[in-house]
PDB file of C-alpha atoms in Angstrom:
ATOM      1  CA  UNK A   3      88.207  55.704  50.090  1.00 51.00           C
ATOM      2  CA  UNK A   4      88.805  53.624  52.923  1.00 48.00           C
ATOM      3  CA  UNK A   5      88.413  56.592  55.900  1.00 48.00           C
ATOM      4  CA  UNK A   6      90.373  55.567  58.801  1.00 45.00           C
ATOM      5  CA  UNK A   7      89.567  56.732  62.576  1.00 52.00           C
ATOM      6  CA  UNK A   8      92.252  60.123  63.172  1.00 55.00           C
ATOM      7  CA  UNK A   9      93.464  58.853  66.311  1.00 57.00           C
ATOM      8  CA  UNK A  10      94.819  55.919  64.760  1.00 70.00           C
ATOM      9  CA  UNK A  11      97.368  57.482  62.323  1.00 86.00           C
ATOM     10  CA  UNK A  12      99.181  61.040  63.153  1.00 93.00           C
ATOM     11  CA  UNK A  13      98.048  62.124  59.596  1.00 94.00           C
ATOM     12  CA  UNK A  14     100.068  65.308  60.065  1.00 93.00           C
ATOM     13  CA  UNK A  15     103.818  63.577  60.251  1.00 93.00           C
ATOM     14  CA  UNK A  16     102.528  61.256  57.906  1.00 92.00           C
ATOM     15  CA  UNK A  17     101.951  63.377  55.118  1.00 93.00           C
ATOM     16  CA  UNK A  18     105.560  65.264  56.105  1.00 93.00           C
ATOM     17  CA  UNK A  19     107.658  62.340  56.186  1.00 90.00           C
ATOM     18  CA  UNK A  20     106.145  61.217  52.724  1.00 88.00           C
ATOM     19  CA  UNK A  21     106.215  64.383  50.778  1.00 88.00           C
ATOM     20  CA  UNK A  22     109.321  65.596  52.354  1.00 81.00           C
ATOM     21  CA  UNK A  23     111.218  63.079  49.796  1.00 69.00           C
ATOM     22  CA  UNK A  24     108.819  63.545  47.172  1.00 69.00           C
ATOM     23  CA  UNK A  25     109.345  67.364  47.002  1.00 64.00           C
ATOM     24  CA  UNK A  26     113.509  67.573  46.958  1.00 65.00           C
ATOM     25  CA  UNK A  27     113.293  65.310  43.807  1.00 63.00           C
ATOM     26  CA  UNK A  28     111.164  68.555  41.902  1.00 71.00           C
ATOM     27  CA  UNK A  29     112.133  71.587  41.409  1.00 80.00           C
ATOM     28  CA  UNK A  30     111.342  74.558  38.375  1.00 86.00           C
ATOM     29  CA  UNK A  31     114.083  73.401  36.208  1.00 87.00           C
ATOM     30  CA  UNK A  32     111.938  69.320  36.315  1.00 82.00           C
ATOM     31  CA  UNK A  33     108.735  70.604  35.523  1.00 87.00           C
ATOM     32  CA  UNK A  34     109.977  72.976  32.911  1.00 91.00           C
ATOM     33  CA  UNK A  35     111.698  70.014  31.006  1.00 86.00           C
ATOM     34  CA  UNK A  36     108.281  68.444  31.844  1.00 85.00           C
ATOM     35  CA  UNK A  37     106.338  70.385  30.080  1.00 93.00           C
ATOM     36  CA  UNK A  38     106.507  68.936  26.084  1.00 91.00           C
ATOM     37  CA  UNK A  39     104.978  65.467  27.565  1.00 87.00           C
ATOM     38  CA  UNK A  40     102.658  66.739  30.278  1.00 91.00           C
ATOM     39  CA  UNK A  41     101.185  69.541  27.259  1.00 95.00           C
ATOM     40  CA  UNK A  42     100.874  66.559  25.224  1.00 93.00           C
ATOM     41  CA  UNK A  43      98.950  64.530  28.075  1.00 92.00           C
ATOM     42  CA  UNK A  44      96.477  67.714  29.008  1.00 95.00           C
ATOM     43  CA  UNK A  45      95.513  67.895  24.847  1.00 95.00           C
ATOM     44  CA  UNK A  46      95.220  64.671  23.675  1.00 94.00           C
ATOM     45  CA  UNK A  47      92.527  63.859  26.315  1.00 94.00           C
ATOM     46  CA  UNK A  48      91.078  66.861  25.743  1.00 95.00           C
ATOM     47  CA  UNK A  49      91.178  68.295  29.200  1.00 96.00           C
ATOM     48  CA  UNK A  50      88.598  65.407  30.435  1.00 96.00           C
ATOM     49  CA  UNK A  51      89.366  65.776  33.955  1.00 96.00           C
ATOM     50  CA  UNK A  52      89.386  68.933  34.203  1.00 98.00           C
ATOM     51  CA  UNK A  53      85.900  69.329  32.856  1.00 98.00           C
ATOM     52  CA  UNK A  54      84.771  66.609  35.795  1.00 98.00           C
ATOM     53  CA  UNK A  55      86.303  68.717  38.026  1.00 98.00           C
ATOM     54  CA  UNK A  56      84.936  71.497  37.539  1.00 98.00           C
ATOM     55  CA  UNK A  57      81.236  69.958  36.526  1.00 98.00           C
ATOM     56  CA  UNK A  58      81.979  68.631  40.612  1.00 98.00           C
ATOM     57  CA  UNK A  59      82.454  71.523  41.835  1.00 98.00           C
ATOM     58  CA  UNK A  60      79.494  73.251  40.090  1.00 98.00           C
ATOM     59  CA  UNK A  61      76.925  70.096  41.146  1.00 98.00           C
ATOM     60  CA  UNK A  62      78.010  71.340  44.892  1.00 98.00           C
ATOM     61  CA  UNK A  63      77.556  74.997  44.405  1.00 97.00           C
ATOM     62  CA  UNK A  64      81.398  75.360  44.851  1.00 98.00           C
ATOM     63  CA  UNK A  65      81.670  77.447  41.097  1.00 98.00           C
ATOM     64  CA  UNK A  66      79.485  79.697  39.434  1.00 96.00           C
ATOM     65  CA  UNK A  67      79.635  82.149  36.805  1.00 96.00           C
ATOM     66  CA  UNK A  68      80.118  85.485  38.932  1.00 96.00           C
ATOM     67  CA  UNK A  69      83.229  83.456  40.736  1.00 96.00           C
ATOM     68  CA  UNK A  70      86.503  84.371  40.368  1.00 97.00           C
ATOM     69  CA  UNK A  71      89.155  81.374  40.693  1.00 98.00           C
ATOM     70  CA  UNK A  72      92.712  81.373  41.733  1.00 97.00           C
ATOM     71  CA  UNK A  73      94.644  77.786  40.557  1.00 98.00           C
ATOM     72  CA  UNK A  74      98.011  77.386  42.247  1.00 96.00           C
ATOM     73  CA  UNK A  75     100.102  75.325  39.523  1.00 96.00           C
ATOM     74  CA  UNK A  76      97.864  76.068  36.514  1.00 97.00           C
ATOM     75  CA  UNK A  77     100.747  74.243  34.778  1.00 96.00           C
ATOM     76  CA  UNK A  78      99.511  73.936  30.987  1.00 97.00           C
ATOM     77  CA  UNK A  79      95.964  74.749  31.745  1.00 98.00           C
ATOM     78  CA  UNK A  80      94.308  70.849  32.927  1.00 98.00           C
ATOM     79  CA  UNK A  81      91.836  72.573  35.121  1.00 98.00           C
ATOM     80  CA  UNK A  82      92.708  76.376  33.716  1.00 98.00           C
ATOM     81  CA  UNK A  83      90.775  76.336  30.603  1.00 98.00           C
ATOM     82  CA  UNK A  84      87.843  74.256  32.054  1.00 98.00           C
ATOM     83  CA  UNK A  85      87.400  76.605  34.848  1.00 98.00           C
ATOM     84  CA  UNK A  86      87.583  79.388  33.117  1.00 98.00           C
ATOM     85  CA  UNK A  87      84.457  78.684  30.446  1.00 98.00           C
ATOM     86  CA  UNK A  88      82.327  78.598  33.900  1.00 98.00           C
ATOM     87  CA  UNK A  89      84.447  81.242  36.273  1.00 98.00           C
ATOM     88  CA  UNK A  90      84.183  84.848  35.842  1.00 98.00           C
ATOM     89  CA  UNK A  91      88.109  85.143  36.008  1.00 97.00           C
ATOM     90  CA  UNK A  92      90.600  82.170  36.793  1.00 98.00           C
ATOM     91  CA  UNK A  93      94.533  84.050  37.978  1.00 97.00           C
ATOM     92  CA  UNK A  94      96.654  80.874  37.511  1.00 97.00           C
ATOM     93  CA  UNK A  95      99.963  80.576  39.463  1.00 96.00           C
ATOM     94  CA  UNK A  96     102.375  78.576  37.375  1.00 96.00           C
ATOM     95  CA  UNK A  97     106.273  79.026  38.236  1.00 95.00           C
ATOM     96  CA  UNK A  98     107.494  77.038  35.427  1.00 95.00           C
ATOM     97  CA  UNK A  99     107.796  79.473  32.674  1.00 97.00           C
ATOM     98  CA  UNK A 100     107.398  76.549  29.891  1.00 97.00           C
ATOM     99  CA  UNK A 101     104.131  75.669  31.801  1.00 97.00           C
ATOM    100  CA  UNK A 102     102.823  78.873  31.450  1.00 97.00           C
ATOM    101  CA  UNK A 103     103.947  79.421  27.715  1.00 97.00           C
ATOM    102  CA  UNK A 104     101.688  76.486  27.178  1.00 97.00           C
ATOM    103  CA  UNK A 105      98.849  77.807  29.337  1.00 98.00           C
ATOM    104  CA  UNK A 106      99.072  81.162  27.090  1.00 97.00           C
ATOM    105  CA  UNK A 107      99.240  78.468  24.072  1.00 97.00           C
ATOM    106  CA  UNK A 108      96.354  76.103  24.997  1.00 98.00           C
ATOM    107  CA  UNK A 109      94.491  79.348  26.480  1.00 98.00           C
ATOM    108  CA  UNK A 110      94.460  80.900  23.064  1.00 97.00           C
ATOM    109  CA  UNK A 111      93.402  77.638  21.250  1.00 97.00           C
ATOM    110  CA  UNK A 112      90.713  77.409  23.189  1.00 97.00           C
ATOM    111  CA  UNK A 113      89.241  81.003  23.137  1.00 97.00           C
ATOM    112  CA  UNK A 114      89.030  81.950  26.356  1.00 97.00           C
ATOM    113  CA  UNK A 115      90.580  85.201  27.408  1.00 96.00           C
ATOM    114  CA  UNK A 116      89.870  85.109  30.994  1.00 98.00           C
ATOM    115  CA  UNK A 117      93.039  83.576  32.453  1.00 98.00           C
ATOM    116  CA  UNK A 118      95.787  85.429  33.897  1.00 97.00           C
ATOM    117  CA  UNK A 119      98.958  84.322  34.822  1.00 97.00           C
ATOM    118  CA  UNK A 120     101.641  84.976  37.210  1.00 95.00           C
ATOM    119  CA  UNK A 121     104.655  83.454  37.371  1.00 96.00           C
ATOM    120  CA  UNK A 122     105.726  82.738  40.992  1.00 94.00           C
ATOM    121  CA  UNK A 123     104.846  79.827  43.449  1.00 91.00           C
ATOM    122  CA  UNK A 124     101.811  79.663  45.337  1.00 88.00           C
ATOM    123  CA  UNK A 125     103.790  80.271  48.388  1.00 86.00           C
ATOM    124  CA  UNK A 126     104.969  83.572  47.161  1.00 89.00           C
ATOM    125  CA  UNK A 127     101.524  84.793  45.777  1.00 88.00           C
ATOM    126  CA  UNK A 128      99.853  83.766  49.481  1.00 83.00           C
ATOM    127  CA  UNK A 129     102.216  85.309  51.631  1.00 84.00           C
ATOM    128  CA  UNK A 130     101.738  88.698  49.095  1.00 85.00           C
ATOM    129  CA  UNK A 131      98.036  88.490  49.580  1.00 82.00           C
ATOM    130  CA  UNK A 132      96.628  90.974  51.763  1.00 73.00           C
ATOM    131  CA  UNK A 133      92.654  90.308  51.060  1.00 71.00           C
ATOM    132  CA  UNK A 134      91.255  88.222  48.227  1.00 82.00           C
ATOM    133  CA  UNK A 135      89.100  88.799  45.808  1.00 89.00           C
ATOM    134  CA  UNK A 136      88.726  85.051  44.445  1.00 96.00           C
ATOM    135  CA  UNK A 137      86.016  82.843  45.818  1.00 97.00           C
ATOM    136  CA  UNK A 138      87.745  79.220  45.117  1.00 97.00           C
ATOM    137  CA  UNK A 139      91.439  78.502  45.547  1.00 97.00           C
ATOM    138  CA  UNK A 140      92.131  75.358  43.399  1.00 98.00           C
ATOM    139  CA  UNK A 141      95.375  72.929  43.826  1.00 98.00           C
ATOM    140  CA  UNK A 142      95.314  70.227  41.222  1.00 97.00           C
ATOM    141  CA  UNK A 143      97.767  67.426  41.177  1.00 92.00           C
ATOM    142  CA  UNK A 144     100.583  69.423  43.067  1.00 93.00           C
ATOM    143  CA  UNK A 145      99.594  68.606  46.715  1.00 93.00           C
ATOM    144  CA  UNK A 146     102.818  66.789  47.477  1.00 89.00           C
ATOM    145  CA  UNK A 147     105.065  70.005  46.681  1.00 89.00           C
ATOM    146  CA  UNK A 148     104.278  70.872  50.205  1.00 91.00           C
ATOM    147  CA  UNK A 149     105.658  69.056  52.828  1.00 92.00           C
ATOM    148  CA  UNK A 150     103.296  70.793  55.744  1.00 94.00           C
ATOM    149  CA  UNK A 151      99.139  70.283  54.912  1.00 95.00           C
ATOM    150  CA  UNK A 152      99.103  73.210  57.599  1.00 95.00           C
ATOM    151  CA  UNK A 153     100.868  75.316  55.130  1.00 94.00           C
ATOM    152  CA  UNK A 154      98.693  74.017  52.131  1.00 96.00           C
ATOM    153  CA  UNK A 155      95.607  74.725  54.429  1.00 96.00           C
ATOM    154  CA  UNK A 156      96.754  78.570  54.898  1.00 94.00           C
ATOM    155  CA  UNK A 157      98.319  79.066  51.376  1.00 94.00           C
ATOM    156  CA  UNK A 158      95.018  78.356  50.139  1.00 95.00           C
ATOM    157  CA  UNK A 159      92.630  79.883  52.489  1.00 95.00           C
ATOM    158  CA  UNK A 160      94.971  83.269  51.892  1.00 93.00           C
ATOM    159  CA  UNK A 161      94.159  82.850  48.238  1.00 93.00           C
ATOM    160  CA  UNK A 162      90.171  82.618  48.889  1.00 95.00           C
ATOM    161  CA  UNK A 163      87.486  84.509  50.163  1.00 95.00           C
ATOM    162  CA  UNK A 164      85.186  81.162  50.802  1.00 96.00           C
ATOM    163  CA  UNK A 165      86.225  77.957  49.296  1.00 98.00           C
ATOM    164  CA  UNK A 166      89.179  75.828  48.806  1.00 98.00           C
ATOM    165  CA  UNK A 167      89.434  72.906  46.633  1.00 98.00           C
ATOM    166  CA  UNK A 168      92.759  70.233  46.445  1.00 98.00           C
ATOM    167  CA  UNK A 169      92.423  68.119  43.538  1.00 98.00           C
ATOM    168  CA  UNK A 170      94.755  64.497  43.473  1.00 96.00           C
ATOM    169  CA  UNK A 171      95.186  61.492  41.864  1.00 92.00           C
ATOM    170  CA  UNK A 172      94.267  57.935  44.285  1.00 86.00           C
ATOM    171  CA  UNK A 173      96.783  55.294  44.815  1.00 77.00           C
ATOM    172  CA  UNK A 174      96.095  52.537  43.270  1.00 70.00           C
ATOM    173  CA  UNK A 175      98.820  49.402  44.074  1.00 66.00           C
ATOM    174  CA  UNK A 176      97.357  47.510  41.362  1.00 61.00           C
ATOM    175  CA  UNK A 177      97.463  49.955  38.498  1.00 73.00           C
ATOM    176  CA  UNK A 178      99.763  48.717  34.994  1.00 76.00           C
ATOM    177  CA  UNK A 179     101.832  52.034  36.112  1.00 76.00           C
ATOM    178  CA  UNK A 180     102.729  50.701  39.705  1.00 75.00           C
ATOM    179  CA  UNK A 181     103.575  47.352  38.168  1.00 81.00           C
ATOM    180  CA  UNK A 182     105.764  48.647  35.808  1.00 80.00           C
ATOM    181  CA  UNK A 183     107.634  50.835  38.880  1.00 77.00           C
ATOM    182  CA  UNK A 184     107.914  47.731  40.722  1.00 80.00           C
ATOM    183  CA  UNK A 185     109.646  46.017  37.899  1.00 82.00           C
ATOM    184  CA  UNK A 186     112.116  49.138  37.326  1.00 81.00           C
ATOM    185  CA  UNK A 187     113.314  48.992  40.504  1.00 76.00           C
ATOM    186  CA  UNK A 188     111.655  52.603  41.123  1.00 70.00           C
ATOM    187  CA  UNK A 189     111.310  53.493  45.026  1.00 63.00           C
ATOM    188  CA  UNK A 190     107.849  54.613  44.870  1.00 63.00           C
ATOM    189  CA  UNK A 191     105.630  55.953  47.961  1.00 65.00           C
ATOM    190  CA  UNK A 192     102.479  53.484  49.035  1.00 76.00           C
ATOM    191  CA  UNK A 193     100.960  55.938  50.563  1.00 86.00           C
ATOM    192  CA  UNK A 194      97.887  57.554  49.486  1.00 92.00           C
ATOM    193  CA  UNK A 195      97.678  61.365  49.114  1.00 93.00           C
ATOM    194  CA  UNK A 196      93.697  61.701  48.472  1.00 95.00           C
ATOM    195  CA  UNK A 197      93.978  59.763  52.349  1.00 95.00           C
ATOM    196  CA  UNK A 198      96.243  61.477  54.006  1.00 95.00           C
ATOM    197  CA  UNK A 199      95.076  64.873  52.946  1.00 96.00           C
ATOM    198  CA  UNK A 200      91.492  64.389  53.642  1.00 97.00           C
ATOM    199  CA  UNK A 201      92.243  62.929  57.430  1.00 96.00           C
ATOM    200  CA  UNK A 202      95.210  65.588  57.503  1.00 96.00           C
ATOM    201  CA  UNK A 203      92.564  68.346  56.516  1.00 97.00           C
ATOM    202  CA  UNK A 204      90.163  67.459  59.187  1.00 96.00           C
ATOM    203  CA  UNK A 205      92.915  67.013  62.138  1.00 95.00           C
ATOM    204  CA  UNK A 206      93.045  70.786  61.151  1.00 96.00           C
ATOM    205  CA  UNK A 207      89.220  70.477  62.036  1.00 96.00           C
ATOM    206  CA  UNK A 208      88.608  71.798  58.712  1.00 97.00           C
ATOM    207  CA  UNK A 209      85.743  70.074  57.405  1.00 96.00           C
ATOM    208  CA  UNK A 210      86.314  68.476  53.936  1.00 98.00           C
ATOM    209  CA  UNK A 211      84.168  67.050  51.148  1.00 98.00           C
ATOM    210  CA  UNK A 212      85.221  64.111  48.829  1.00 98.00           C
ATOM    211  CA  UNK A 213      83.884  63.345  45.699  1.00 97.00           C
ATOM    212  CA  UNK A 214      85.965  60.581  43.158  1.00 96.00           C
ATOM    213  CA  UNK A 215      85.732  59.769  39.350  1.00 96.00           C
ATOM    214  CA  UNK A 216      87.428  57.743  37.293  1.00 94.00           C
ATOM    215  CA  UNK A 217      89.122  58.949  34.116  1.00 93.00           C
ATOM    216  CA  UNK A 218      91.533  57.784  31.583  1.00 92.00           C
ATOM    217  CA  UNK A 219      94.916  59.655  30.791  1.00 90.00           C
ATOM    218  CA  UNK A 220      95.591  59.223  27.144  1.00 93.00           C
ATOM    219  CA  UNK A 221      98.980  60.811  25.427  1.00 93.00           C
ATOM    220  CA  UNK A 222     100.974  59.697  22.662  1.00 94.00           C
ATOM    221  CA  UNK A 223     103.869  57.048  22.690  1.00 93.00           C
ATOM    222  CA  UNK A 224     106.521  59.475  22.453  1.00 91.00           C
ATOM    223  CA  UNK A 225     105.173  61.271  25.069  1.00 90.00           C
ATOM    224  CA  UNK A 226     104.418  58.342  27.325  1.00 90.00           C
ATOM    225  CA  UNK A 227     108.011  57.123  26.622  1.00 90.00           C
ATOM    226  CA  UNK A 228     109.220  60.432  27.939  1.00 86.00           C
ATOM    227  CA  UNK A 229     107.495  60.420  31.018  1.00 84.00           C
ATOM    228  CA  UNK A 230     108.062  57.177  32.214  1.00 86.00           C
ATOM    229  CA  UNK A 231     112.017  57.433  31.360  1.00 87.00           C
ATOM    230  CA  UNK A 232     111.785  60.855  33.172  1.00 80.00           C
ATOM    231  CA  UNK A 233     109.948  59.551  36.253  1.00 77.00           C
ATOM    232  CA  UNK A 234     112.932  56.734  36.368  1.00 81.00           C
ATOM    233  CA  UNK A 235     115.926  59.154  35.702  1.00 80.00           C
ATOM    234  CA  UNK A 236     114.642  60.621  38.927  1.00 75.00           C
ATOM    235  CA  UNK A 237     116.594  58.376  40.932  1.00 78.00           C
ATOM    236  CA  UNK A 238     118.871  57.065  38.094  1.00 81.00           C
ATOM    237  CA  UNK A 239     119.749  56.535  34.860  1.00 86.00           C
ATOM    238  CA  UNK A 240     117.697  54.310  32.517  1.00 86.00           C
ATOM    239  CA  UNK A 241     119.323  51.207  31.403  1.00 89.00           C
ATOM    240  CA  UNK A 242     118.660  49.493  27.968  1.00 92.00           C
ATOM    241  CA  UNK A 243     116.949  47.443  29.752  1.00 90.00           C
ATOM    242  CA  UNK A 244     114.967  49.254  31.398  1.00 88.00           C
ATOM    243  CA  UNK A 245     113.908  51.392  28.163  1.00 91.00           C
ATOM    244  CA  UNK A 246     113.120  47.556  26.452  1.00 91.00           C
ATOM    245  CA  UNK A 247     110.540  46.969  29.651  1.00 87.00           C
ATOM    246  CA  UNK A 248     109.378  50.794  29.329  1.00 91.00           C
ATOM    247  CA  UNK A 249     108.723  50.258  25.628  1.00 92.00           C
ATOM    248  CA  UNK A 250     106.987  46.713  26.086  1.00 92.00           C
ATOM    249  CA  UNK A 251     104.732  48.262  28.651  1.00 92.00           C
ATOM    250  CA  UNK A 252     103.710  51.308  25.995  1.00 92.00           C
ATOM    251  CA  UNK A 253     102.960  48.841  23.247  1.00 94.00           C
ATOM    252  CA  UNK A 254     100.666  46.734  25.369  1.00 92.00           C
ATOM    253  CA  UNK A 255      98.644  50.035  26.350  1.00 93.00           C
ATOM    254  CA  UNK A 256      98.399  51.806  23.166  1.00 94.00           C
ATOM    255  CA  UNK A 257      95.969  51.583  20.260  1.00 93.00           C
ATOM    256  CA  UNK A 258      96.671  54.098  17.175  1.00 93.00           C
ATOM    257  CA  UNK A 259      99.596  55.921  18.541  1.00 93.00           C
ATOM    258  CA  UNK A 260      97.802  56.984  21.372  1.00 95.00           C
ATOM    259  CA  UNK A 261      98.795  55.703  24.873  1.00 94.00           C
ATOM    260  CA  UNK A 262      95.627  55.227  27.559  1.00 93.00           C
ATOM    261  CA  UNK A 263      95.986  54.729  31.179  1.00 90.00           C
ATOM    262  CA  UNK A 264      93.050  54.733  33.262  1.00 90.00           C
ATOM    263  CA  UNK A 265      93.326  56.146  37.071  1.00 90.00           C
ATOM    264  CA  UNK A 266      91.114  57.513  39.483  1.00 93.00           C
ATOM    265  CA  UNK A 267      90.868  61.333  40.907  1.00 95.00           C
ATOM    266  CA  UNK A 268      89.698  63.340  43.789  1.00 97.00           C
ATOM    267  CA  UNK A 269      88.387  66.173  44.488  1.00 98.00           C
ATOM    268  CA  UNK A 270      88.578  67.806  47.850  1.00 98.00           C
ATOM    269  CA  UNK A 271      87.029  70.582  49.275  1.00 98.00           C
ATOM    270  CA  UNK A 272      86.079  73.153  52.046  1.00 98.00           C
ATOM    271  CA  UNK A 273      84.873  76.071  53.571  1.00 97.00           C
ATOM    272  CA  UNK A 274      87.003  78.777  54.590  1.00 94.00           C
ATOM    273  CA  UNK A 275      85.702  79.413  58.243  1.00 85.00           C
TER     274      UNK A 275
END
């Protein structure tokens, strides 16, 4: 990541003018018809990022076996189920109730019986928090629901005795995805939230880590199809032609019924101070 001086950008306002857009588009009712496709996503690659993730945070001395974790958006369990083979206790906070039923799914698939779940937004579990008991607070790939990094900042220093993690996908402007976007017409953001929430994190004179790998998100057709057609019917409804260039882009990245699409993640993190 290109770091760029903090007096040069007003990382603050940049990061609410760009999610601001990005989080009236979502609500419960979008991730809860999302859940079929992004279950399917999580399982066929096996939970491989969440296993770097966490393998991160261990190499740093961020996660340990007497830890207990708190993930705001466990969704279906990405970074759930790998956290919680090395936590003593993960509480996820999913407010999608089909998200969760897939957590409680995938949870039980795997074996591990040390996840709880509460169904409510992180929002309403911080502000309910009167002392914590977690060590780690963990945000993965649900940064731009908040429009204020101040308010991500506090939500997740309320949910943690010492450290606070934010984990994000990089832009990339040259990735098969962004191509396809730009052929669909889709109004898509250029700017980078790994960026703006590591500068926006240390205008808060917090004092963030960084640490990138790549991986490769892998999901069947169907479910690709369903994604990509729900990403578009965002801001309007897909065309047949559209759905022909959706379905030409699938074929040319799939092998075996099995869609791949490589990207590149970050994890961020902190002490609480």
């Amino acid at each position: 990541m290109n770091e760029v001086k903090l007096q040069d950008v007003d990382w603050v306002k940049e990061w609410r003018e760009n999610m601001s857009q990005m989080n009236e588009i979502s609500s419960v009712d979008y991730w809860n018809g999302r859940a079929d496709d992004y279950d399917d996503f999580i399982c066929t690659s096996e939970f491989s990022y969440g296993y770097e993730i966490v393998r991160i945070l261990e190499d740093n001395k961020v996660l340990g076996p007497d830890l207990s974790v708190l993930e705001i958006a466990s969704g279906v369990g990405a970074v759930t189920i790998p956290l919680a083979r090395k936590a003593l206790k993960v509480t996820g906070i999913e407010p999608a109730q089909e998200m969760a039923a897939r957590l409680a799914k995938n949870s039980k698939a795997a074996g591990v019986d040390n996840i709880e779940v509460k169904l409510m937004t992180g929002q309403e579990y911080a502000e309910g928090v009167q002392s914590s008991d977690h060590g780690l607070s963990l945000l993965c790939h649900a940064s731009w629901q908040f429009p204020e990094i101040a308010e991500i900042a506090s939500m997740m220093e309320n949910g943690s005795s010492e450290w606070c993690c934010i984990c994000d996908t990089a832009l990339d402007r040259d990735s098969e995805s962004a191509k396809l976007q730009k052929e669909l017409g889709v109004v898509s953001s250029s700017f980078d939230r790994v960026e703006g929430l590591y500068n926006g994190l240390k205008v808060l004179e917090r004092k963030p880590k960084i640490k990138s790998f790549d991986y490769t998100m892998r999901r069947s057709v169907d479910s690709a199809y369903s994604m990509l057609t729900k990403v578009l019917s965002k801001q309007r409804v897909p065309t047949e032609s559209d759905v022909k260039l959706i379905n030409d882009h699938i074929e040319r990245h799939s092998e075996d019924g099995v869609y791949n699409e490589p990207g590149k993640m970050s994890v961020i993190w902190w002490r609480k101070e």
